[in-house]
C-alpha cells in the first residue's frame, strides 16, 4: 500500500498521524499476519485510552497496564458497556496472540478490526472535533502487495515508538516538533513491500539505510567495480558474502584481510550506496511489472520478450565477443533466454572483461527494438 493509496482510517490524520498510520499497518496485517494484527491492536486502543484520560484531566501513569486503564475509566463512569466489551475483546485477543502458538484465523483479526471501529467511532463522537464524520464500517480488502511478517513487525514497532513519543512516553525527552518531524519522515518513505529500513550501516559521519528486501542480499563482487577483489577476500573470511554479514560500522573492515586499508572501507561504503539505489529501481520494476523477465546491467535493464529470448547466441548474431560466445555455448547456454538475469556475472568467464559484457548488453538492447 503506497503512501498515496487511500485507507479506511485516513480521517484520523487530523487528530493524530501516528494513530492513523498505526491502524493502517494493522489493516495491512489482517490478511498477512492475523497474529501481528491482534497483538498490536492493543497498543492502538491503549493510546486512545491515554488520550481519553488526558482529555478528562486524569493522572496518566505510563506504567499502567491496559486492563488498569479500562478498569479506572469504567470506575469513573467514562465508558459505556459496548465500549468496555470492545476494549476487553481486543485486549484478550491480543494477549492470546502474544502467547498462544496456535494458528490465528482471519476471522479473529476481523472481529478485532470491528471492535477497533466501535472504539474509534465512540472516541470521535465524544472527544473528537464536532464536524468530523466517521464513515460507515467496511471490511478491509486483501492488500495487493502484502508485507512479509517480519517487515510488518518492524513497521508497526517504528510507528508505536512514534506514537509513544507523541504521547510523551519516549525514553528520551523529545519536543513535539521533533515528533512531528520524525512522523513526517516516516510517512515520506516509499511505502511498498520491502522498502522499510531494517538496519543502518555507518562509515565515519555517514549513514546508509538498508531496506528490508536487501537484508540478506548476496553481494555479488562484480557489482562493485572498485571493491571486487576486496569483497572476494572478505567473502573468503565469511565477512561480506551477504548484506547481513556486514558490520553496522564499516570502519576497520579491512583489518579482516591482509594488504587492504581504510580507503577500501570508504570505497565499499560509496559503492554500497550505488548498489542499493540500483536495487531499489529493480525492486520497483519487478513490483510494477510482475511476471516479466529482465536483464540487468548496472543501473540499466532490458525487457526480455519471447522473441528476444529465442535468439541464438552465435557469433553471427553477436559480434565482437567470440570467446564469450564460445564459452557460453560450452556451458550449454545457447539462446538469449538462458543468459543470467544479472549480466555482469558474465565477466567471470576467461578473457571476458566488463567492456565485453557492456557490448553484449548494447547488442541485446538493439535487438529488442
mmCIF file of C-alpha atoms in Angstrom:
data_model
loop_
_atom_site.group_PDB
_atom_site.id
_atom_site.type_symbol
_atom_site.label_atom_id
_atom_site.label_comp_id
_atom_site.label_asym_id
_atom_site.label_seq_id
_atom_site.Cartn_x
_atom_site.Cartn_y
_atom_site.Cartn_z
ATOM 1 C CA UNK A 1 0.000 0.000 0.000
ATOM 2 C CA UNK A 2 1.720 3.208 -1.117
ATOM 3 C CA UNK A 3 1.549 6.479 0.732
ATOM 4 C CA UNK A 4 -0.911 7.777 -1.891
ATOM 5 C CA UNK A 5 -3.279 4.837 -1.545
ATOM 6 C CA UNK A 6 -6.404 5.710 0.483
ATOM 7 C CA UNK A 7 -7.044 3.638 3.575
ATOM 8 C CA UNK A 8 -10.066 3.452 5.835
ATOM 9 C CA UNK A 9 -8.772 5.486 8.778
ATOM 10 C CA UNK A 10 -7.493 8.436 6.744
ATOM 11 C CA UNK A 11 -9.962 10.597 8.650
ATOM 12 C CA UNK A 12 -7.879 10.124 11.837
ATOM 13 C CA UNK A 13 -4.874 12.017 10.435
ATOM 14 C CA UNK A 14 -6.024 15.486 11.617
ATOM 15 C CA UNK A 15 -6.268 14.101 15.175
ATOM 16 C CA UNK A 16 -3.075 12.034 15.166
ATOM 17 C CA UNK A 17 -0.970 10.944 12.234
ATOM 18 C CA UNK A 18 0.678 8.378 14.488
ATOM 19 C CA UNK A 19 -2.673 6.760 15.325
ATOM 20 C CA UNK A 20 -3.804 6.884 11.701
ATOM 21 C CA UNK A 21 -0.653 5.277 10.332
ATOM 22 C CA UNK A 22 -0.516 2.648 13.037
ATOM 23 C CA UNK A 23 -4.067 1.498 12.328
ATOM 24 C CA UNK A 24 -3.239 1.459 8.615
ATOM 25 C CA UNK A 25 -0.469 -1.042 9.337
ATOM 26 C CA UNK A 26 -2.934 -3.085 11.362
ATOM 27 C CA UNK A 27 -5.181 -3.082 8.308
ATOM 28 C CA UNK A 28 -2.246 -4.269 6.177
ATOM 29 C CA UNK A 29 -1.569 -7.126 8.573
ATOM 30 C CA UNK A 30 -5.086 -8.598 8.840
ATOM 31 C CA UNK A 31 -4.590 -10.981 5.919
ATOM 32 C CA UNK A 32 -0.791 -11.130 6.013
ATOM 33 C CA UNK A 33 -0.422 -11.987 9.687
ATOM 34 C CA UNK A 34 -3.553 -12.142 11.891
ATOM 35 C CA UNK A 35 -1.336 -12.738 14.925
ATOM 36 C CA UNK A 36 0.525 -9.468 14.291
ATOM 37 C CA UNK A 37 -2.715 -7.533 13.931
ATOM 38 C CA UNK A 38 -4.214 -8.984 17.120
ATOM 39 C CA UNK A 39 -1.052 -8.422 19.148
ATOM 40 C CA UNK A 40 -0.517 -4.789 18.165
ATOM 41 C CA UNK A 41 -4.170 -3.723 18.211
ATOM 42 C CA UNK A 42 -3.712 -3.445 21.981
ATOM 43 C CA UNK A 43 -1.203 -0.609 21.552
ATOM 44 C CA UNK A 44 -3.652 1.285 19.349
ATOM 45 C CA UNK A 45 -6.564 1.177 21.790
ATOM 46 C CA UNK A 46 -4.273 1.907 24.747
ATOM 47 C CA UNK A 47 -3.171 5.118 23.009
ATOM 48 C CA UNK A 48 -6.823 6.104 22.558
ATOM 49 C CA UNK A 49 -7.471 5.490 26.258
ATOM 50 C CA UNK A 50 -4.475 7.653 27.136
ATOM 51 C CA UNK A 51 -5.967 10.453 25.064
ATOM 52 C CA UNK A 52 -9.273 9.993 26.877
ATOM 53 C CA UNK A 53 -7.567 10.188 30.275
ATOM 54 C CA UNK A 54 -5.787 13.375 29.301
ATOM 55 C CA UNK A 55 -8.991 14.899 27.962
ATOM 56 C CA UNK A 56 -10.618 14.108 31.317
ATOM 57 C CA UNK A 57 -7.555 15.516 33.158
ATOM 58 C CA UNK A 58 -6.821 12.200 34.850
ATOM 59 C CA UNK A 59 -3.379 11.127 36.020
ATOM 60 C CA UNK A 60 -1.800 9.304 33.069
ATOM 61 C CA UNK A 61 0.726 6.937 34.575
ATOM 62 C CA UNK A 62 2.792 5.488 31.673
ATOM 63 C CA UNK A 63 3.307 2.267 33.640
ATOM 64 C CA UNK A 64 -0.399 1.449 33.907
ATOM 65 C CA UNK A 65 -1.495 -1.709 32.120
ATOM 66 C CA UNK A 66 -4.225 -1.703 29.512
ATOM 67 C CA UNK A 67 -6.578 -3.505 31.901
ATOM 68 C CA UNK A 68 -5.887 -0.955 34.627
ATOM 69 C CA UNK A 69 -6.760 1.871 32.251
ATOM 70 C CA UNK A 70 -10.015 0.195 31.239
ATOM 71 C CA UNK A 71 -10.982 -0.500 34.855
ATOM 72 C CA UNK A 72 -10.133 3.038 36.017
ATOM 73 C CA UNK A 73 -12.106 4.720 33.220
ATOM 74 C CA UNK A 74 -15.000 2.359 33.869
ATOM 75 C CA UNK A 75 -14.974 3.154 37.610
ATOM 76 C CA UNK A 76 -15.059 6.868 36.825
ATOM 77 C CA UNK A 77 -18.077 6.351 34.561
ATOM 78 C CA UNK A 78 -16.448 7.369 31.271
ATOM 79 C CA UNK A 79 -17.088 4.078 29.445
ATOM 80 C CA UNK A 80 -20.341 2.522 28.271
ATOM 81 C CA UNK A 81 -20.907 -1.285 28.219
ATOM 82 C CA UNK A 82 -20.463 -1.576 24.437
ATOM 83 C CA UNK A 83 -17.047 0.110 24.609
ATOM 84 C CA UNK A 84 -15.961 -1.924 27.647
ATOM 85 C CA UNK A 85 -16.776 -5.136 25.764
ATOM 86 C CA UNK A 86 -14.892 -3.970 22.650
ATOM 87 C CA UNK A 87 -11.838 -2.947 24.692
ATOM 88 C CA UNK A 88 -11.686 -6.246 26.561
ATOM 89 C CA UNK A 89 -12.185 -8.200 23.337
ATOM 90 C CA UNK A 90 -9.119 -6.550 21.769
ATOM 91 C CA UNK A 91 -7.101 -6.869 24.991
ATOM 92 C CA UNK A 92 -7.871 -10.561 25.485
ATOM 93 C CA UNK A 93 -7.429 -11.437 21.795
ATOM 94 C CA UNK A 94 -4.094 -9.629 21.798
ATOM 95 C CA UNK A 95 -2.929 -11.456 24.908
ATOM 96 C CA UNK A 96 -3.775 -14.806 23.335
ATOM 97 C CA UNK A 97 -1.980 -13.894 20.107
ATOM 98 C CA UNK A 98 1.108 -12.840 22.061
ATOM 99 C CA UNK A 99 1.415 -16.169 23.888
ATOM 100 C CA UNK A 100 -0.559 -18.914 22.104
ATOM 101 C CA UNK A 101 1.377 -20.881 19.473
ATOM 102 C CA UNK A 102 -1.709 -21.937 17.509
ATOM 103 C CA UNK A 103 -2.536 -20.528 14.090
ATOM 104 C CA UNK A 104 -4.829 -17.498 14.247
ATOM 105 C CA UNK A 105 -7.614 -17.069 11.709
ATOM 106 C CA UNK A 106 -8.530 -14.108 9.523
ATOM 107 C CA UNK A 107 -11.962 -14.133 11.154
ATOM 108 C CA UNK A 108 -10.387 -13.452 14.561
ATOM 109 C CA UNK A 109 -8.485 -10.466 13.192
ATOM 110 C CA UNK A 110 -11.655 -9.187 11.530
ATOM 111 C CA UNK A 111 -13.556 -9.344 14.834
ATOM 112 C CA UNK A 112 -10.889 -7.177 16.456
ATOM 113 C CA UNK A 113 -10.994 -4.873 13.440
ATOM 114 C CA UNK A 114 -14.724 -4.367 14.041
ATOM 115 C CA UNK A 115 -14.059 -3.735 17.736
ATOM 116 C CA UNK A 116 -11.477 -1.071 16.794
ATOM 117 C CA UNK A 117 -14.125 0.657 14.684
ATOM 118 C CA UNK A 118 -16.579 0.651 17.592
ATOM 119 C CA UNK A 119 -13.962 2.258 19.852
ATOM 120 C CA UNK A 120 -12.777 4.828 17.299
ATOM 121 C CA UNK A 121 -16.354 5.872 16.460
ATOM 122 C CA UNK A 122 -17.142 6.356 20.157
ATOM 123 C CA UNK A 123 -13.930 8.294 20.739
ATOM 124 C CA UNK A 124 -14.577 10.665 17.808
ATOM 125 C CA UNK A 125 -18.201 11.241 18.806
ATOM 126 C CA UNK A 126 -17.297 12.003 22.441
ATOM 127 C CA UNK A 127 -13.855 13.619 22.215
ATOM 128 C CA UNK A 128 -13.254 14.415 18.554
ATOM 129 C CA UNK A 129 -13.981 17.537 16.515
ATOM 130 C CA UNK A 130 -17.695 18.263 16.270
ATOM 131 C CA UNK A 131 -17.610 18.441 12.480
ATOM 132 C CA UNK A 132 -15.707 15.163 11.993
ATOM 133 C CA UNK A 133 -17.724 12.451 10.233
ATOM 134 C CA UNK A 134 -16.889 8.798 10.833
ATOM 135 C CA UNK A 135 -17.604 6.725 7.696
ATOM 136 C CA UNK A 136 -19.638 3.549 7.847
ATOM 137 C CA UNK A 137 -17.741 0.397 8.794
ATOM 138 C CA UNK A 138 -16.050 -1.517 5.974
ATOM 139 C CA UNK A 139 -14.361 -4.892 5.946
ATOM 140 C CA UNK A 140 -10.780 -4.462 4.694
ATOM 141 C CA UNK A 141 -9.822 -5.912 1.339
ATOM 142 C CA UNK A 142 -6.705 -8.062 0.991
ATOM 143 C CA UNK A 143 -3.745 -5.844 0.103
ATOM 144 C CA UNK A 144 -2.430 -6.345 -3.431
ATOM 145 C CA UNK A 145 1.181 -6.131 -2.231
ATOM 146 C CA UNK A 146 1.478 -7.953 1.062
ATOM 147 C CA UNK A 147 4.288 -7.369 3.501
ATOM 148 C CA UNK A 148 6.412 -10.105 4.966
ATOM 149 C CA UNK A 149 5.539 -10.678 8.623
ATOM 150 C CA UNK A 150 8.971 -9.576 9.865
ATOM 151 C CA UNK A 151 8.803 -6.356 7.872
ATOM 152 C CA UNK A 152 5.309 -5.687 9.203
ATOM 153 C CA UNK A 153 6.623 -6.031 12.736
ATOM 154 C CA UNK A 154 9.393 -3.524 12.027
ATOM 155 C CA UNK A 155 6.958 -1.014 10.544
ATOM 156 C CA UNK A 156 4.461 -1.366 13.369
ATOM 157 C CA UNK A 157 7.088 -1.116 16.106
ATOM 158 C CA UNK A 158 8.505 2.035 14.492
ATOM 159 C CA UNK A 159 5.058 3.605 14.497
ATOM 160 C CA UNK A 160 4.418 2.505 18.065
ATOM 161 C CA UNK A 161 7.616 4.286 19.118
ATOM 162 C CA UNK A 162 6.477 7.428 17.297
ATOM 163 C CA UNK A 163 3.071 7.154 18.946
ATOM 164 C CA UNK A 164 4.665 6.775 22.385
ATOM 165 C CA UNK A 165 6.841 9.814 21.697
ATOM 166 C CA UNK A 166 3.791 11.851 20.652
ATOM 167 C CA UNK A 167 2.213 10.948 23.998
ATOM 168 C CA UNK A 168 5.358 11.944 25.866
ATOM 169 C CA UNK A 169 6.396 8.388 26.719
ATOM 170 C CA UNK A 170 9.710 8.123 24.905
ATOM 171 C CA UNK A 171 12.796 7.064 26.809
ATOM 172 C CA UNK A 172 14.390 10.394 25.918
ATOM 173 C CA UNK A 173 12.903 13.867 26.097
ATOM 174 C CA UNK A 174 11.699 14.937 22.661
ATOM 175 C CA UNK A 175 9.810 18.032 21.620
ATOM 176 C CA UNK A 176 6.502 17.996 19.805
ATOM 177 C CA UNK A 177 8.225 19.426 16.738
ATOM 178 C CA UNK A 178 10.776 16.588 16.749
ATOM 179 C CA UNK A 179 7.993 14.005 16.985
ATOM 180 C CA UNK A 180 6.093 15.586 14.101
ATOM 181 C CA UNK A 181 9.272 15.711 12.003
ATOM 182 C CA UNK A 182 10.024 12.030 12.715
ATOM 183 C CA UNK A 183 6.474 11.029 11.781
ATOM 184 C CA UNK A 184 6.551 13.071 8.588
ATOM 185 C CA UNK A 185 9.868 11.470 7.650
ATOM 186 C CA UNK A 186 8.406 8.000 8.175
ATOM 187 C CA UNK A 187 5.384 8.898 6.047
ATOM 188 C CA UNK A 188 7.559 10.254 3.240
ATOM 189 C CA UNK A 189 9.391 6.945 2.893
ATOM 190 C CA UNK A 190 8.434 4.836 -0.087
ATOM 191 C CA UNK A 191 5.837 2.514 1.387
ATOM 192 C CA UNK A 192 5.816 -0.562 -0.778
ATOM 193 C CA UNK A 193 6.702 -4.053 0.417
ATOM 194 C CA UNK A 194 10.398 -4.482 1.020
ATOM 195 C CA UNK A 195 11.369 -0.808 1.366
ATOM 196 C CA UNK A 196 11.132 -0.494 5.138
ATOM 197 C CA UNK A 197 14.520 0.292 6.694
ATOM 198 C CA UNK A 198 15.662 -2.847 8.507
ATOM 199 C CA UNK A 199 19.084 -1.609 9.695
ATOM 200 C CA UNK A 200 21.686 1.088 9.053
ATOM 201 C CA UNK A 201 25.365 0.904 8.150
ATOM 202 C CA UNK A 202 27.630 3.793 9.053
ATOM 203 C CA UNK A 203 31.058 4.930 7.936
ATOM 204 C CA UNK A 204 32.540 7.848 9.851
ATOM 205 C CA UNK A 205 29.865 10.581 9.727
ATOM 206 C CA UNK A 206 27.756 8.940 7.020
ATOM 207 C CA UNK A 207 24.780 6.602 7.355
ATOM 208 C CA UNK A 208 23.291 4.196 4.835
ATOM 209 C CA UNK A 209 19.808 2.744 5.384
ATOM 210 C CA UNK A 210 19.321 -0.869 4.308
ATOM 211 C CA UNK A 211 15.818 -1.716 3.023
ATOM 212 C CA UNK A 212 14.179 -4.915 4.180
ATOM 213 C CA UNK A 213 14.309 -6.632 0.786
ATOM 214 C CA UNK A 214 18.118 -6.374 0.809
ATOM 215 C CA UNK A 215 18.722 -7.542 4.367
ATOM 216 C CA UNK A 216 20.174 -10.907 3.242
ATOM 217 C CA UNK A 217 21.059 -9.974 -0.349
ATOM 218 C CA UNK A 218 24.073 -11.718 -1.906
ATOM 219 C CA UNK A 219 26.798 -9.141 -2.540
ATOM 220 C CA UNK A 220 27.976 -10.163 -5.983
ATOM 221 C CA UNK A 221 31.568 -8.855 -6.163
ATOM 222 C CA UNK A 222 31.273 -7.987 -9.859
ATOM 223 C CA UNK A 223 28.643 -5.370 -8.964
ATOM 224 C CA UNK A 224 31.335 -3.400 -7.101
ATOM 225 C CA UNK A 225 33.959 -2.214 -9.583
ATOM 226 C CA UNK A 226 36.381 -0.689 -7.066
ATOM 227 C CA UNK A 227 35.736 -3.268 -4.356
ATOM 228 C CA UNK A 228 35.505 -6.511 -6.334
ATOM 229 C CA UNK A 229 38.738 -8.078 -5.087
ATOM 230 C CA UNK A 230 38.182 -6.670 -1.584
ATOM 231 C CA UNK A 231 34.779 -8.377 -1.414
ATOM 232 C CA UNK A 232 36.205 -11.650 -2.705
ATOM 233 C CA UNK A 233 38.848 -11.582 0.032
ATOM 234 C CA UNK A 234 36.278 -10.670 2.690
ATOM 235 C CA UNK A 235 33.985 -13.422 1.448
ATOM 236 C CA UNK A 236 36.723 -15.972 1.962
ATOM 237 C CA UNK A 237 36.770 -14.865 5.612
ATOM 238 C CA UNK A 238 32.950 -15.051 5.829
ATOM 239 C CA UNK A 239 32.751 -11.307 6.364
ATOM 240 C CA UNK A 240 30.832 -9.884 3.391
ATOM 241 C CA UNK A 241 29.150 -12.587 1.339
ATOM 242 C CA UNK A 242 25.676 -11.259 2.129
ATOM 243 C CA UNK A 243 24.422 -7.895 3.371
ATOM 244 C CA UNK A 244 23.626 -9.189 6.857
ATOM 245 C CA UNK A 245 27.289 -10.179 7.337
ATOM 246 C CA UNK A 246 28.433 -6.582 7.013
ATOM 247 C CA UNK A 247 29.025 -4.883 10.378
ATOM 248 C CA UNK A 248 26.983 -1.841 11.395
ATOM 249 C CA UNK A 249 30.170 0.224 11.187
ATOM 250 C CA UNK A 250 32.451 -0.273 8.170
ATOM 251 C CA UNK A 251 35.424 1.440 9.780
ATOM 252 C CA UNK A 252 38.154 -1.164 10.243
ATOM 253 C CA UNK A 253 36.518 -3.772 7.989
ATOM 254 C CA UNK A 254 39.780 -4.007 6.025
ATOM 255 C CA UNK A 255 41.528 -5.438 9.099
ATOM 256 C CA UNK A 256 39.926 -8.830 8.427
ATOM 257 C CA UNK A 257 42.140 -9.320 5.342
ATOM 258 C CA UNK A 258 45.756 -8.569 4.531
ATOM 259 C CA UNK A 259 47.095 -5.770 2.316
ATOM 260 C CA UNK A 260 43.943 -3.606 2.387
ATOM 261 C CA UNK A 261 43.408 -0.262 4.091
ATOM 262 C CA UNK A 262 40.882 2.389 5.111
ATOM 263 C CA UNK A 263 40.441 3.533 1.504
ATOM 264 C CA UNK A 264 38.928 0.131 0.718
ATOM 265 C CA UNK A 265 36.385 0.597 3.509
ATOM 266 C CA UNK A 266 35.482 4.003 2.103
ATOM 267 C CA UNK A 267 35.200 2.708 -1.475
ATOM 268 C CA UNK A 268 32.932 -0.132 -0.396
ATOM 269 C CA UNK A 269 30.652 2.238 1.511
ATOM 270 C CA UNK A 270 30.327 4.516 -1.534
ATOM 271 C CA UNK A 271 29.654 1.585 -3.853
ATOM 272 C CA UNK A 272 27.065 0.207 -1.433
ATOM 273 C CA UNK A 273 25.151 3.475 -1.898
ATOM 274 C CA UNK A 274 25.057 2.944 -5.656
ATOM 275 C CA UNK A 275 24.209 -0.739 -5.285
ATOM 276 C CA UNK A 276 21.238 -0.027 -3.003
ATOM 277 C CA UNK A 277 19.831 2.658 -5.309
ATOM 278 C CA UNK A 278 20.138 0.333 -8.313
ATOM 279 C CA UNK A 279 18.437 -2.464 -6.399
ATOM 280 C CA UNK A 280 15.579 -0.168 -5.393
ATOM 281 C CA UNK A 281 14.959 0.620 -9.058
ATOM 282 C CA UNK A 282 14.953 -3.101 -9.868
ATOM 283 C CA UNK A 283 12.604 -3.871 -6.997
ATOM 284 C CA UNK A 284 10.106 -1.227 -8.124
ATOM 285 C CA UNK A 285 10.306 -2.553 -11.661
ATOM 286 C CA UNK A 286 9.542 -6.097 -10.514
ATOM 287 C CA UNK A 287 6.562 -4.899 -8.456
ATOM 288 C CA UNK A 288 5.192 -2.709 -11.236
ATOM 289 C CA UNK A 289 5.624 -5.387 -13.917
ATOM 290 C CA UNK A 290 5.096 -8.752 -12.226
ATOM 291 C CA UNK A 291 5.703 -11.860 -14.282
ATOM 292 C CA UNK A 292 8.135 -10.209 -16.703
ATOM 293 C CA UNK A 293 11.765 -11.192 -17.217
ATOM 294 C CA UNK A 294 14.539 -8.592 -17.239
ATOM 295 C CA UNK A 295 18.259 -8.496 -17.914
ATOM 296 C CA UNK A 296 20.162 -6.041 -15.730
ATOM 297 C CA UNK A 297 23.447 -4.321 -16.315
ATOM 298 C CA UNK A 298 24.401 -1.831 -13.613
ATOM 299 C CA UNK A 299 21.621 0.795 -13.482
ATOM 300 C CA UNK A 300 20.051 -0.222 -16.788
ATOM 301 C CA UNK A 301 17.714 -3.040 -17.829
ATOM 302 C CA UNK A 302 16.196 -4.823 -20.825
ATOM 303 C CA UNK A 303 12.770 -6.412 -21.011
ATOM 304 C CA UNK A 304 13.184 -9.985 -22.272
ATOM 305 C CA UNK A 305 10.423 -10.645 -24.766
ATOM 306 C CA UNK A 306 9.718 -14.103 -26.162
ATOM 307 C CA UNK A 307 11.272 -13.074 -29.468
ATOM 308 C CA UNK A 308 14.459 -11.834 -27.825
ATOM 309 C CA UNK A 309 14.714 -14.938 -25.651
ATOM 310 C CA UNK A 310 14.704 -17.231 -28.729
ATOM 311 C CA UNK A 311 17.642 -15.529 -30.472
ATOM 312 C CA UNK A 312 20.615 -17.941 -30.644
ATOM 313 C CA UNK A 313 23.878 -16.955 -29.028
ATOM 314 C CA UNK A 314 26.162 -17.147 -32.046
ATOM 315 C CA UNK A 315 28.968 -15.018 -33.426
ATOM 316 C CA UNK A 316 26.710 -14.157 -36.365
ATOM 317 C CA UNK A 317 24.110 -12.616 -34.034
ATOM 318 C CA UNK A 318 26.522 -11.053 -31.538
ATOM 319 C CA UNK A 319 29.785 -9.692 -32.875
ATOM 320 C CA UNK A 320 32.970 -8.686 -31.088
ATOM 321 C CA UNK A 321 32.999 -11.358 -28.389
ATOM 322 C CA UNK A 322 33.714 -14.775 -29.947
ATOM 323 C CA UNK A 323 35.451 -16.052 -26.805
ATOM 324 C CA UNK A 324 32.417 -15.271 -24.620
ATOM 325 C CA UNK A 325 30.003 -16.853 -27.100
ATOM 326 C CA UNK A 326 32.143 -19.985 -27.310
ATOM 327 C CA UNK A 327 32.352 -20.367 -23.530
ATOM 328 C CA UNK A 328 28.612 -19.787 -23.150
ATOM 329 C CA UNK A 329 27.857 -22.472 -25.711
ATOM 330 C CA UNK A 330 30.244 -24.860 -23.968
ATOM 331 C CA UNK A 331 28.229 -24.238 -20.776
ATOM 332 C CA UNK A 332 25.058 -25.147 -22.774
ATOM 333 C CA UNK A 333 23.834 -21.557 -22.789
ATOM 334 C CA UNK A 334 22.746 -21.380 -26.412
ATOM 335 C CA UNK A 335 19.928 -18.809 -26.548
ATOM 336 C CA UNK A 336 19.446 -15.311 -25.104
ATOM 337 C CA UNK A 337 16.746 -16.531 -22.747
ATOM 338 C CA UNK A 338 19.287 -18.760 -20.976
ATOM 339 C CA UNK A 339 21.560 -15.865 -20.013
ATOM 340 C CA UNK A 340 21.743 -14.933 -16.324
ATOM 341 C CA UNK A 341 19.463 -12.110 -15.251
ATOM 342 C CA UNK A 342 22.486 -10.238 -13.858
ATOM 343 C CA UNK A 343 24.660 -9.848 -16.959
ATOM 344 C CA UNK A 344 27.688 -8.614 -15.049
ATOM 345 C CA UNK A 345 28.182 -12.249 -13.954
ATOM 346 C CA UNK A 346 29.419 -12.954 -17.487
ATOM 347 C CA UNK A 347 32.665 -11.177 -16.611
ATOM 348 C CA UNK A 348 33.651 -14.343 -14.702
ATOM 349 C CA UNK A 349 34.484 -16.107 -17.973
ATOM 350 C CA UNK A 350 38.102 -16.309 -19.086
ATOM 351 C CA UNK A 351 39.378 -13.282 -21.003
ATOM 352 C CA UNK A 352 35.997 -11.547 -20.685
ATOM 353 C CA UNK A 353 36.153 -8.020 -19.330
ATOM 354 C CA UNK A 354 33.409 -5.652 -18.294
ATOM 355 C CA UNK A 355 33.697 -3.911 -21.686
ATOM 356 C CA UNK A 356 32.704 -7.161 -23.419
ATOM 357 C CA UNK A 357 29.655 -7.508 -21.165
ATOM 358 C CA UNK A 358 28.641 -3.919 -21.867
ATOM 359 C CA UNK A 359 28.960 -4.524 -25.615
ATOM 360 C CA UNK A 360 26.720 -7.607 -25.353
ATOM 361 C CA UNK A 361 24.165 -5.624 -23.354
ATOM 362 C CA UNK A 362 24.021 -2.915 -26.025
ATOM 363 C CA UNK A 363 23.606 -5.508 -28.773
ATOM 364 C CA UNK A 364 20.768 -7.121 -26.813
ATOM 365 C CA UNK A 365 19.133 -3.729 -26.428
ATOM 366 C CA UNK A 366 19.444 -3.164 -30.159
ATOM 367 C CA UNK A 367 17.698 -6.462 -30.963
ATOM 368 C CA UNK A 368 14.889 -5.533 -28.579
ATOM 369 C CA UNK A 369 13.853 -2.578 -30.728
#
